[in-house]
XYZ file of C-alpha atoms in Angstrom:
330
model
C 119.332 128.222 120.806
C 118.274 126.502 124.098
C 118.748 122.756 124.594
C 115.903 120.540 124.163
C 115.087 118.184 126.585
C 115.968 114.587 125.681
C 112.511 113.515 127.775
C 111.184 111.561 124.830
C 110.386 107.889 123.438
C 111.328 106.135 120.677
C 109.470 104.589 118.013
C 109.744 102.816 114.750
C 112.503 104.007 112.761
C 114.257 105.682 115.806
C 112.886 109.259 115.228
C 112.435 110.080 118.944
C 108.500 111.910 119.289
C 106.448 114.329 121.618
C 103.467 111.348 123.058
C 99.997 113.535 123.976
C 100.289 113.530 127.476
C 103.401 116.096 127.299
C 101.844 118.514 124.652
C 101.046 121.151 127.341
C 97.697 123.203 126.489
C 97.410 126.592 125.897
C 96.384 128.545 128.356
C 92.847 129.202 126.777
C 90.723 127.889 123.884
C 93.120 130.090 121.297
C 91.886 130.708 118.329
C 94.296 130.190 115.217
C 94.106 130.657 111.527
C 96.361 128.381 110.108
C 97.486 128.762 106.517
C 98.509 126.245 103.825
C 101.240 126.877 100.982
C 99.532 126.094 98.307
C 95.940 124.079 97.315
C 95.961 121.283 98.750
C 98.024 117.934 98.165
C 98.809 114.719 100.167
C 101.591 116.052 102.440
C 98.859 118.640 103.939
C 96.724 115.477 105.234
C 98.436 115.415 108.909
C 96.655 118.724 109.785
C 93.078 117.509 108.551
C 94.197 114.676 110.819
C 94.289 116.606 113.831
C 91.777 118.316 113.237
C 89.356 115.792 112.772
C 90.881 113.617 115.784
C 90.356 117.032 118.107
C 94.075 117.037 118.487
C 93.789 120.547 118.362
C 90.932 120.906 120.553
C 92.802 118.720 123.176
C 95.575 120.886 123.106
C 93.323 124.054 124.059
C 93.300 125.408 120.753
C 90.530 126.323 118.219
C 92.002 125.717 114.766
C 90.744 126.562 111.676
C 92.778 125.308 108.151
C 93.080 127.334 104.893
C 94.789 126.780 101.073
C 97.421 129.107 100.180
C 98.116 130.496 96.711
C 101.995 130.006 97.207
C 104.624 130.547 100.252
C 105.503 133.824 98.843
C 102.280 135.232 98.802
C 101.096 133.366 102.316
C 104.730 134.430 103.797
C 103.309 138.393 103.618
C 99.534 136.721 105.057
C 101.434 135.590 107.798
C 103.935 138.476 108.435
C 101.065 140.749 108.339
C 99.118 138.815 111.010
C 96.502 137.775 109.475
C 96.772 134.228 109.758
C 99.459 134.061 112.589
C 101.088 130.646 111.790
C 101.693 129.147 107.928
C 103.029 126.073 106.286
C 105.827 127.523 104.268
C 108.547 126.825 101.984
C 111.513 127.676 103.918
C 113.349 129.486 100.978
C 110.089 131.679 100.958
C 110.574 132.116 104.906
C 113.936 133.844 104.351
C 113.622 135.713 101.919
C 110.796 137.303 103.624
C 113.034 138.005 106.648
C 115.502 139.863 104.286
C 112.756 141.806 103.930
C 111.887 142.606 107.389
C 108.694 140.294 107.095
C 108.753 139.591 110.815
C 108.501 135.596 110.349
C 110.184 132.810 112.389
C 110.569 128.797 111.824
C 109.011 127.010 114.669
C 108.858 123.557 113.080
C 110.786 121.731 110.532
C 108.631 119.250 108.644
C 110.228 118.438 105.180
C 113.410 118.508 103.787
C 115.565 117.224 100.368
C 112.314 116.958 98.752
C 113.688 117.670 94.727
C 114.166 115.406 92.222
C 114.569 115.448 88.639
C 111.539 113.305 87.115
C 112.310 111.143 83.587
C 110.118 108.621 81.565
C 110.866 105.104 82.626
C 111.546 103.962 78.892
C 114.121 106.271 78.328
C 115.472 107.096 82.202
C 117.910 109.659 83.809
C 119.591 108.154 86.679
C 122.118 110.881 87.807
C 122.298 114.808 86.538
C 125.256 114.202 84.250
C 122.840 112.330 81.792
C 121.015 115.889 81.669
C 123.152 116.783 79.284
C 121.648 116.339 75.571
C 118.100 116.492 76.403
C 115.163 118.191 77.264
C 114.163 119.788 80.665
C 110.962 121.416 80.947
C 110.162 123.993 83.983
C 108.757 127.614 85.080
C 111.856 130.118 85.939
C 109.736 130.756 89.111
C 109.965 127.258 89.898
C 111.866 127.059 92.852
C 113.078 123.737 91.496
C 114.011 125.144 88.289
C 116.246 127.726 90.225
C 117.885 125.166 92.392
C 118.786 123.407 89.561
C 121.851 125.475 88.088
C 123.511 123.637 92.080
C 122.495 120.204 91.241
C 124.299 120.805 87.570
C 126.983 122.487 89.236
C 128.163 119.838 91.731
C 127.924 117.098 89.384
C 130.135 118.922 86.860
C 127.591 118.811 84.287
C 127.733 121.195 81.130
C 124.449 123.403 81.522
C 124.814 124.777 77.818
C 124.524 121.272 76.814
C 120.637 121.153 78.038
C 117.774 121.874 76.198
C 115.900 124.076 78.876
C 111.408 124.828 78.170
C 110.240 127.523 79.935
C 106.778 126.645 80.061
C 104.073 128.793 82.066
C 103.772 127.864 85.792
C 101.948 124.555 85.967
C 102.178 123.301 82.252
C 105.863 121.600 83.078
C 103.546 118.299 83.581
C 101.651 118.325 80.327
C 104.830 118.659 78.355
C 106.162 115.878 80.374
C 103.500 113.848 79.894
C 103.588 114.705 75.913
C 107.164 113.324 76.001
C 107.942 117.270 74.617
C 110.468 117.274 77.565
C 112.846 114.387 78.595
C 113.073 114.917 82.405
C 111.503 117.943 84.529
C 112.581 119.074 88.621
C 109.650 118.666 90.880
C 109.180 118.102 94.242
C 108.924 114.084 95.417
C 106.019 114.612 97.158
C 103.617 116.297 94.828
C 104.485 115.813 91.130
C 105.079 111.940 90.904
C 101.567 111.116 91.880
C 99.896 113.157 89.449
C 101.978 111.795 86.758
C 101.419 108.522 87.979
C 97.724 109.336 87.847
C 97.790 110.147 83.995
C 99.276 106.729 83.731
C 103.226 107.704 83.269
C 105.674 105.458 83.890
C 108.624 106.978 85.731
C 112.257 106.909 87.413
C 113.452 109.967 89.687
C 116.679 110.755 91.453
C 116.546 113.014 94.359
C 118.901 116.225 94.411
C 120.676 115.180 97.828
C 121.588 111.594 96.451
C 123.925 114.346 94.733
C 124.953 116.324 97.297
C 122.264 119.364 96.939
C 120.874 119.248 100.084
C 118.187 121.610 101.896
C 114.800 122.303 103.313
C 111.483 122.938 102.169
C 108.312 123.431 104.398
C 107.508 123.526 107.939
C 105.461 125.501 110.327
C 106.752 129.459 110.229
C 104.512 131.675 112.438
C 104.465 135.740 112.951
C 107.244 136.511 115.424
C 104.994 139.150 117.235
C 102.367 136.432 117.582
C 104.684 133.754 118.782
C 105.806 136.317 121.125
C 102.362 137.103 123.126
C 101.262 133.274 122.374
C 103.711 131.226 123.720
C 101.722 128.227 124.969
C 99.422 128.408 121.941
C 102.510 128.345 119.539
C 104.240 125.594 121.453
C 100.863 123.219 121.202
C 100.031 123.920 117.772
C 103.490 122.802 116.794
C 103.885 119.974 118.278
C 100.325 118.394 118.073
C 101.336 118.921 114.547
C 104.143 116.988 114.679
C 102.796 114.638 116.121
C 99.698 113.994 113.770
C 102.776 113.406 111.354
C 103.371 110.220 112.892
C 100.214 109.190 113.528
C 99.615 109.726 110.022
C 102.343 107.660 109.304
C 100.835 104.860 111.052
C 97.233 105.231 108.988
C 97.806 107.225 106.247
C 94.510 105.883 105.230
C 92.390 107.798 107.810
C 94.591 110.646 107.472
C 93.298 110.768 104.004
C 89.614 110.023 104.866
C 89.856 113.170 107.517
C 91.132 115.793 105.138
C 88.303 114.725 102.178
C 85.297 114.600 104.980
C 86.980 118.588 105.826
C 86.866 119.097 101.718
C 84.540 116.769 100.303
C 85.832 117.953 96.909
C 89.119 116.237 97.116
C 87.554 112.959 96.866
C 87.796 112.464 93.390
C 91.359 112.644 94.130
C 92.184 110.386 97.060
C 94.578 107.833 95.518
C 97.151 110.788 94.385
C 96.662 112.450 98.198
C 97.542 109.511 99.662
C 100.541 108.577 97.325
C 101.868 112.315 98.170
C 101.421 111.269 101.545
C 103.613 108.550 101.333
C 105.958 109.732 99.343
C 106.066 112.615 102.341
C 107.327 109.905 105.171
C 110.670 109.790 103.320
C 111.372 113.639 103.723
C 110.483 114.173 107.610
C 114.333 114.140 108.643
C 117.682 115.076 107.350
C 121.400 113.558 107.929
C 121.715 116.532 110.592
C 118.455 115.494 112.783
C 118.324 111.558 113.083
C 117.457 110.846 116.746
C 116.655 114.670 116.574
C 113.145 115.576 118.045
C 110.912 115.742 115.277
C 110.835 119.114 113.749
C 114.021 120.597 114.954
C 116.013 122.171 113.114
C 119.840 121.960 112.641
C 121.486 125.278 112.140
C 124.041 123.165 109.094
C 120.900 122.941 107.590
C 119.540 126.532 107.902
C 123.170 127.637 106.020
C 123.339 125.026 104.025
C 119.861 125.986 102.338
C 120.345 129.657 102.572
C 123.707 129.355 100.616
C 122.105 127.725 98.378
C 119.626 130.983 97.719
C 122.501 133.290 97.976
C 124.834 131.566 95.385
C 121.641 130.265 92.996
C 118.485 131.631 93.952
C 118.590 135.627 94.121
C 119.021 136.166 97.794
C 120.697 139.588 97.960
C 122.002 139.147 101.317
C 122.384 136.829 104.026
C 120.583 136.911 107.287
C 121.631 135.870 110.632
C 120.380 132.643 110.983
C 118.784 133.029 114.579
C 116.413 135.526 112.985
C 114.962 132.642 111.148
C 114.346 129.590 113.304
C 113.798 128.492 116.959
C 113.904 124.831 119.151
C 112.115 126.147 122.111
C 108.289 125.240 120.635
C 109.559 121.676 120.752
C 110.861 121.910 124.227
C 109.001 120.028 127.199
């Protein structure tokens, strides 16, 4: 990997960012169809941000947004060309790559995102209380699959849970019937719409227990990143940057992605408490003072070990087949 240039500022919490004036346009208005994981939720609200802001348009590119039905599904969407860039989990990312998907990480955005969700009346504060009671989730969940490590590293006795294996998406409704005891979810989309249907809850995340690794960022078509350098490079980090700025006004963020989908009004208070809950995951231990979105190659290993030893992976790919800096570079 080359080195990135240090030619940044600093701002807030010390996370060191790309200011507007150095986001170098693409060479022509480019057109790009950019892809979201999944319908939408609070996290996706920095896009919407620069798009209505013209962050985008500044940058010399012409950017259109669309849901996803799931990283697996928009990793082959992506690989295929059809929408050349994505916002994908990264477990998705490489397993695509082991499947000669041609697919490459241009942008870390969030990381150490799973918890384990219990009732505040009756809460789980570290996996080892796991043991004796319920746990409701999907096998596909990639939660549910990552949580055989979290049991694992805290020595817990996984014969001693009581596991439901509801259908995708019901995990919730059981929760909220107090049918399960504790469910894994992701930080920044669950616990709001609990907390909507007027739960009361405590969390732990996996990393306070030593399972770290990624989840989404910006992966793009190699082929495309190839022939579109300039495009590729602006489109990440205007990105990136509309991450801070939404940090700064989550608010408006909010307001821009429901005046893009007018529909999501009747939902704005979860958005913007996925939003928030979002801030917390933009960095890990291996990228403080790191430019935002780059990507630290303990972290690509650590997370693909984790999918070899827990999550199916057959085999392991070379890690520079998966990520790049150089987008981020001035």
């Amino acid at each position: 990997m080359k080195k990135i240039s240090r030619r940044s500022v600093v701002l807030g919490t010390g996370a060191l960012i790309l200011p507007g004036p150095f986001i170098k346009r693409a060479k022509a208005s480019a057109p790009i169809s950019f892809r979201l994981d999944w319908a939408i939720y609070g996290s996706h609200a920095p896009f919407y941000l620069a798009l209505g802001e013209k962050m985008y348009e500044k940058a010399g590119l012409d950017v259109s947004i669309g849901e996803g039905q799931g990283s697996a599904t928009v990793a082959k969407i992506v690989g295929q060309g059809t929408d050349p860039i994505g916002f994908l989990d990264f477990t998705s990312t490489i397993r695509a790559v082991e499947q000669g998907i041609p697919l490459i990480a241009i942008g870390r955005v969030i990381s150490n995102a799973m918890c384990i969700i219990s009732h505040a009346d009756a809460p789980i504060r570290a996996p080892k209380e796991l043991e004796g009671k319920f746990v409701a989730y999907a096998p596909s969940e990639s939660t549910g699959q990552m949580l055989p490590a979290l049991l694992q590293q805290s020595g817990v006795d996984a014969g001693k849970i009581n596991v439901l294996n509801p259908a995708t998406g019901a995990k919730n409704a059981i929760f909220l019937q107090k049918r399960a005891d504790a469910i894994p979810a992701n930080v920044n989309v669950q616990i709001a719409q609990l907390e909507q249907q007027g739960a009361k809850l405590h969390y732990f995340l996996f990393s306070e227990f030593g399972v770290e690794m990624m989840n989404n960022g910006i992966v793009a078509n190699a082929d495309w990143v190839r022939q579109n350098r300039d495009a590729a490079k602006a489109f990440v980090r205007t990105s990136l940057d509309a991450f801070r700025l939404s940090k700064e006004d989550p608010d408006k963020a909010i307001d821009l992605l429901i005046k893009r989908v007018p529909q999501q009004s009747r939902n704005r208070s979860v958005l913007r408490r996925q939003l928030e809950l979002t801030f917390a995951t933009l960095e890990t231990r291996n990228t403080k003072d790191k430019l935002p979105g780059f990507m630290a190659e303990r972290d690509w290993r650590a997370t693909q070990d984790l999918l070899l030893k827990y999550g199916g992976l057959s085999k392991e790919v070379e890690l520079s087949n998966l990520y790049t800096n150089e987008m981020l570079e001035l």
